[in-house]
Short mmCIF file of N, CA and C in Angstrom, two decimals:
data_model
loop_
_atom_site.label_atom_id
_atom_site.label_comp_id
_atom_site.label_asym_id
_atom_site.label_seq_id
_atom_site.Cartn_x
_atom_site.Cartn_y
_atom_site.Cartn_z
N UNK I 1 45.55 -3.24 7.00
CA UNK I 1 45.12 -1.92 7.42
C UNK I 1 45.20 -1.83 8.94
N UNK I 2 45.78 -0.75 9.44
CA UNK I 2 45.92 -0.56 10.89
C UNK I 2 44.67 0.01 11.49
N UNK I 3 44.26 -0.56 12.62
CA UNK I 3 43.09 -0.07 13.36
C UNK I 3 43.46 1.20 14.14
N UNK I 4 42.56 2.18 14.14
CA UNK I 4 42.78 3.41 14.88
C UNK I 4 42.58 3.14 16.37
N UNK I 5 43.55 3.49 17.17
CA UNK I 5 43.49 3.31 18.62
C UNK I 5 43.01 4.60 19.24
N UNK I 6 41.91 4.56 20.04
CA UNK I 6 41.41 5.79 20.67
C UNK I 6 42.48 6.39 21.60
N UNK I 7 42.52 7.69 21.66
CA UNK I 7 43.46 8.40 22.52
C UNK I 7 42.68 9.17 23.58
N UNK I 8 43.03 8.94 24.83
CA UNK I 8 42.43 9.65 25.96
C UNK I 8 43.50 10.63 26.46
N UNK I 9 43.09 11.88 26.66
CA UNK I 9 44.05 12.91 27.06
C UNK I 9 43.79 13.34 28.50
N UNK I 10 44.80 13.21 29.35
CA UNK I 10 44.74 13.69 30.73
C UNK I 10 45.27 15.09 30.77
N UNK I 11 44.50 16.02 31.38
CA UNK I 11 44.95 17.40 31.49
C UNK I 11 45.39 17.68 32.94
N UNK I 12 46.30 18.61 33.12
CA UNK I 12 46.81 18.90 34.45
C UNK I 12 45.76 19.44 35.40
N UNK I 13 45.02 20.42 34.97
CA UNK I 13 44.08 21.12 35.86
C UNK I 13 42.65 21.05 35.38
N UNK I 14 42.31 20.07 34.56
CA UNK I 14 40.97 20.08 34.00
C UNK I 14 40.44 18.70 33.73
N UNK I 15 39.60 18.60 32.71
CA UNK I 15 38.89 17.38 32.42
C UNK I 15 39.73 16.34 31.70
N UNK I 16 39.14 15.15 31.61
CA UNK I 16 39.68 14.04 30.84
C UNK I 16 39.05 14.17 29.47
N UNK I 17 39.86 14.26 28.40
CA UNK I 17 39.36 14.42 27.05
C UNK I 17 39.33 13.08 26.34
N UNK I 18 38.13 12.70 25.87
CA UNK I 18 37.92 11.39 25.25
C UNK I 18 37.35 11.57 23.87
N UNK I 19 37.89 10.89 22.86
CA UNK I 19 37.32 11.04 21.51
C UNK I 19 35.93 10.46 21.46
N UNK I 20 35.03 11.08 20.73
CA UNK I 20 33.66 10.62 20.68
C UNK I 20 33.27 10.22 19.29
N UNK I 21 32.04 9.84 19.16
CA UNK I 21 31.03 9.69 20.18
C UNK I 21 31.43 8.62 21.21
N UNK I 22 30.87 8.74 22.42
CA UNK I 22 31.27 7.83 23.48
C UNK I 22 30.08 7.56 24.40
N UNK I 23 29.99 6.33 24.88
CA UNK I 23 29.04 5.97 25.93
C UNK I 23 29.80 5.95 27.25
N UNK I 24 29.22 6.61 28.27
CA UNK I 24 29.86 6.64 29.59
C UNK I 24 28.98 5.87 30.53
N UNK I 25 29.58 4.90 31.25
CA UNK I 25 28.84 4.10 32.21
C UNK I 25 29.08 4.67 33.60
N UNK I 26 28.00 5.10 34.26
CA UNK I 26 28.09 5.70 35.60
C UNK I 26 28.16 4.61 36.67
N UNK I 27 28.57 4.96 37.88
CA UNK I 27 28.69 3.97 38.96
C UNK I 27 27.43 3.17 39.22
N UNK I 28 26.24 3.76 38.98
CA UNK I 28 24.99 3.03 39.20
C UNK I 28 24.57 2.20 37.99
N UNK I 29 25.42 2.15 36.96
CA UNK I 29 25.12 1.37 35.78
C UNK I 29 24.42 2.11 34.68
N UNK I 30 23.98 3.32 34.96
CA UNK I 30 23.33 4.15 33.94
C UNK I 30 24.33 4.48 32.84
N UNK I 31 23.87 4.50 31.61
CA UNK I 31 24.71 4.88 30.48
C UNK I 31 24.27 6.23 29.93
N UNK I 32 25.23 7.10 29.67
CA UNK I 32 24.96 8.37 29.02
C UNK I 32 25.83 8.45 27.78
N UNK I 33 25.30 9.05 26.74
CA UNK I 33 26.01 9.09 25.47
C UNK I 33 26.30 10.55 25.13
N UNK I 34 27.52 10.75 24.59
CA UNK I 34 27.93 12.04 24.06
C UNK I 34 28.22 11.84 22.58
N UNK I 35 27.63 12.64 21.75
CA UNK I 35 27.86 12.58 20.31
C UNK I 35 28.95 13.53 19.84
N UNK I 36 29.57 14.23 20.77
CA UNK I 36 30.60 15.23 20.41
C UNK I 36 31.86 14.53 19.86
N UNK I 37 32.61 15.22 19.01
CA UNK I 37 33.86 14.65 18.51
C UNK I 37 34.89 14.42 19.62
N UNK I 38 34.88 15.33 20.61
CA UNK I 38 35.72 15.18 21.79
C UNK I 38 34.85 15.50 22.99
N UNK I 39 34.83 14.59 23.99
CA UNK I 39 34.02 14.78 25.17
C UNK I 39 34.94 15.05 26.35
N UNK I 40 34.60 16.09 27.14
CA UNK I 40 35.36 16.45 28.33
C UNK I 40 34.64 15.85 29.55
N UNK I 41 35.28 14.92 30.24
CA UNK I 41 34.71 14.30 31.41
C UNK I 41 35.30 14.93 32.66
N UNK I 42 34.45 15.26 33.62
CA UNK I 42 34.85 15.94 34.84
C UNK I 42 35.73 15.04 35.72
N UNK I 43 36.82 15.59 36.18
CA UNK I 43 37.69 14.89 37.13
C UNK I 43 37.82 15.66 38.45
N UNK I 44 37.30 16.89 38.51
CA UNK I 44 37.43 17.70 39.70
C UNK I 44 36.24 17.53 40.65
N UNK I 45 35.17 16.93 40.18
CA UNK I 45 33.95 16.67 40.96
C UNK I 45 33.18 17.95 41.27
N UNK I 46 33.47 19.06 40.57
CA UNK I 46 32.74 20.31 40.80
C UNK I 46 31.60 20.53 39.80
N UNK I 47 31.62 19.80 38.69
CA UNK I 47 30.65 20.03 37.61
C UNK I 47 29.25 19.71 38.04
N UNK I 48 28.33 20.55 37.60
CA UNK I 48 26.90 20.30 37.84
C UNK I 48 26.32 19.42 36.73
N UNK I 49 27.14 19.10 35.73
CA UNK I 49 26.70 18.30 34.61
C UNK I 49 27.41 16.94 34.58
N UNK I 50 27.90 16.49 35.74
CA UNK I 50 28.66 15.25 35.77
C UNK I 50 27.90 14.12 35.13
N UNK I 51 28.56 13.30 34.33
CA UNK I 51 30.00 13.12 34.29
C UNK I 51 30.71 14.09 33.37
N UNK I 52 29.98 15.02 32.72
CA UNK I 52 30.59 15.90 31.77
C UNK I 52 31.10 17.18 32.44
N UNK I 53 32.17 17.72 31.91
CA UNK I 53 32.77 18.93 32.45
C UNK I 53 31.94 20.15 32.06
N UNK I 54 31.74 21.07 33.02
CA UNK I 54 31.05 22.35 32.74
C UNK I 54 32.01 23.52 33.00
N UNK I 55 33.28 23.25 33.06
CA UNK I 55 34.38 24.20 33.29
C UNK I 55 34.40 24.77 34.71
N UNK I 56 33.75 24.12 35.65
CA UNK I 56 33.77 24.56 37.04
C UNK I 56 35.20 24.57 37.60
N UNK I 57 36.07 23.74 37.08
CA UNK I 57 37.46 23.71 37.56
C UNK I 57 38.18 25.02 37.34
N UNK I 58 37.67 25.85 36.45
CA UNK I 58 38.30 27.13 36.14
C UNK I 58 38.04 28.18 37.24
N UNK I 59 36.96 27.99 37.99
CA UNK I 59 36.61 28.97 39.02
C UNK I 59 37.62 28.90 40.17
N UNK I 60 38.07 30.04 40.58
CA UNK I 60 39.04 30.10 41.67
C UNK I 60 38.31 29.95 43.01
N UNK I 61 38.94 29.26 43.90
CA UNK I 61 38.40 29.12 45.25
C UNK I 61 38.85 30.35 46.05
N UNK I 62 37.90 31.03 46.70
CA UNK I 62 38.26 32.22 47.43
C UNK I 62 38.92 31.82 48.74
N UNK I 63 40.04 32.42 49.00
CA UNK I 63 40.74 32.17 50.27
C UNK I 63 40.67 33.44 51.11
N UNK I 64 40.50 33.30 52.42
CA UNK I 64 40.43 34.48 53.28
C UNK I 64 41.72 35.28 53.21
N UNK I 65 41.56 36.58 53.20
CA UNK I 65 42.76 37.43 53.20
C UNK I 65 43.34 37.47 54.60
N UNK I 66 44.59 37.83 54.66
CA UNK I 66 45.30 37.85 55.96
C UNK I 66 44.68 38.87 56.92
N UNK I 67 44.08 39.93 56.37
CA UNK I 67 43.52 40.96 57.26
C UNK I 67 42.12 40.59 57.79
N UNK I 68 41.65 39.36 57.44
CA UNK I 68 40.40 38.85 57.97
C UNK I 68 39.16 39.20 57.17
N UNK I 69 39.37 39.92 56.04
CA UNK I 69 38.17 40.28 55.25
C UNK I 69 37.96 39.36 54.08
#
Protein backbone atom coordinates (compact mmCIF):
# COMPACT_ATOMS: atom_id res chain seq x y z
CA UNK A 1 0.00 0.00 0.00
CA UNK A 2 1.37 3.43 -0.97
CA UNK A 3 1.66 6.10 1.71
CA UNK A 4 -0.05 9.42 0.96
CA UNK A 5 2.52 12.19 0.60
CA UNK A 6 1.32 15.60 1.87
CA UNK A 7 1.16 18.31 -0.79
CA UNK A 8 2.03 21.93 0.00
CA UNK A 9 0.80 24.50 -2.52
CA UNK A 10 2.68 27.76 -3.15
CA UNK A 11 0.49 30.53 -4.54
CA UNK A 12 1.77 33.48 -6.57
CA UNK A 13 0.18 36.33 -4.63
CA UNK A 14 -1.14 34.71 -1.50
CA UNK A 15 -0.75 32.16 1.25
CA UNK A 16 0.96 28.81 1.49
CA UNK A 17 -1.73 26.10 1.41
CA UNK A 18 -1.03 23.09 3.64
CA UNK A 19 -3.23 20.01 4.06
CA UNK A 20 -4.55 19.66 7.58
CA UNK A 21 -4.96 19.11 10.33
CA UNK A 22 -1.51 20.57 10.95
CA UNK A 23 0.67 21.73 13.83
CA UNK A 24 2.65 24.89 13.08
CA UNK A 25 5.80 25.60 15.08
CA UNK A 26 6.48 29.34 15.49
CA UNK A 27 9.98 30.86 15.73
CA UNK A 28 9.69 31.06 19.54
CA UNK A 29 8.88 27.33 19.72
CA UNK A 30 5.16 27.82 20.36
CA UNK A 31 2.94 25.31 18.58
CA UNK A 32 -0.44 26.22 17.09
CA UNK A 33 -2.83 23.68 15.63
CA UNK A 34 -5.25 24.03 12.75
CA UNK A 35 -7.97 21.40 12.38
CA UNK A 36 -9.00 22.64 8.92
CA UNK A 37 -8.77 20.30 5.91
CA UNK A 38 -6.58 22.95 4.21
CA UNK A 39 -4.75 25.63 6.18
CA UNK A 40 -3.62 28.91 4.60
CA UNK A 41 -0.37 30.16 6.12
CA UNK A 42 0.56 33.83 5.70
CA UNK A 43 3.59 34.58 3.52
CA UNK A 44 3.01 38.33 3.02
CA UNK A 45 3.48 39.21 6.72
CA UNK A 46 0.36 41.45 6.66
CA UNK A 47 -2.01 39.06 8.48
CA UNK A 48 -3.20 39.98 11.95
CA UNK A 49 -3.76 36.27 12.58
CA UNK A 50 -0.24 35.08 11.81
CA UNK A 51 0.83 32.43 11.14
CA UNK A 52 -2.58 32.02 9.50
CA UNK A 53 -3.72 34.04 6.49
CA UNK A 54 -6.56 36.55 7.00
CA UNK A 55 -6.58 37.60 3.30
CA UNK A 56 -4.73 40.86 4.01
CA UNK A 57 -2.68 40.20 0.87
CA UNK A 58 -5.80 41.01 -1.16
CA UNK A 59 -5.89 44.62 0.02
CA UNK A 60 -4.38 47.02 -2.44
CA UNK A 61 -1.67 49.36 -1.27
CA UNK A 62 -2.64 52.95 -2.01
CA UNK A 63 -0.13 54.78 -4.12
CA UNK A 64 -0.08 58.58 -4.38
CA UNK A 65 -1.59 59.92 -7.56
CA UNK A 66 0.56 61.97 -9.89
CA UNK A 67 -1.46 65.12 -9.16
CA UNK A 68 -0.43 64.89 -5.48
CA UNK A 69 -3.81 63.93 -4.04
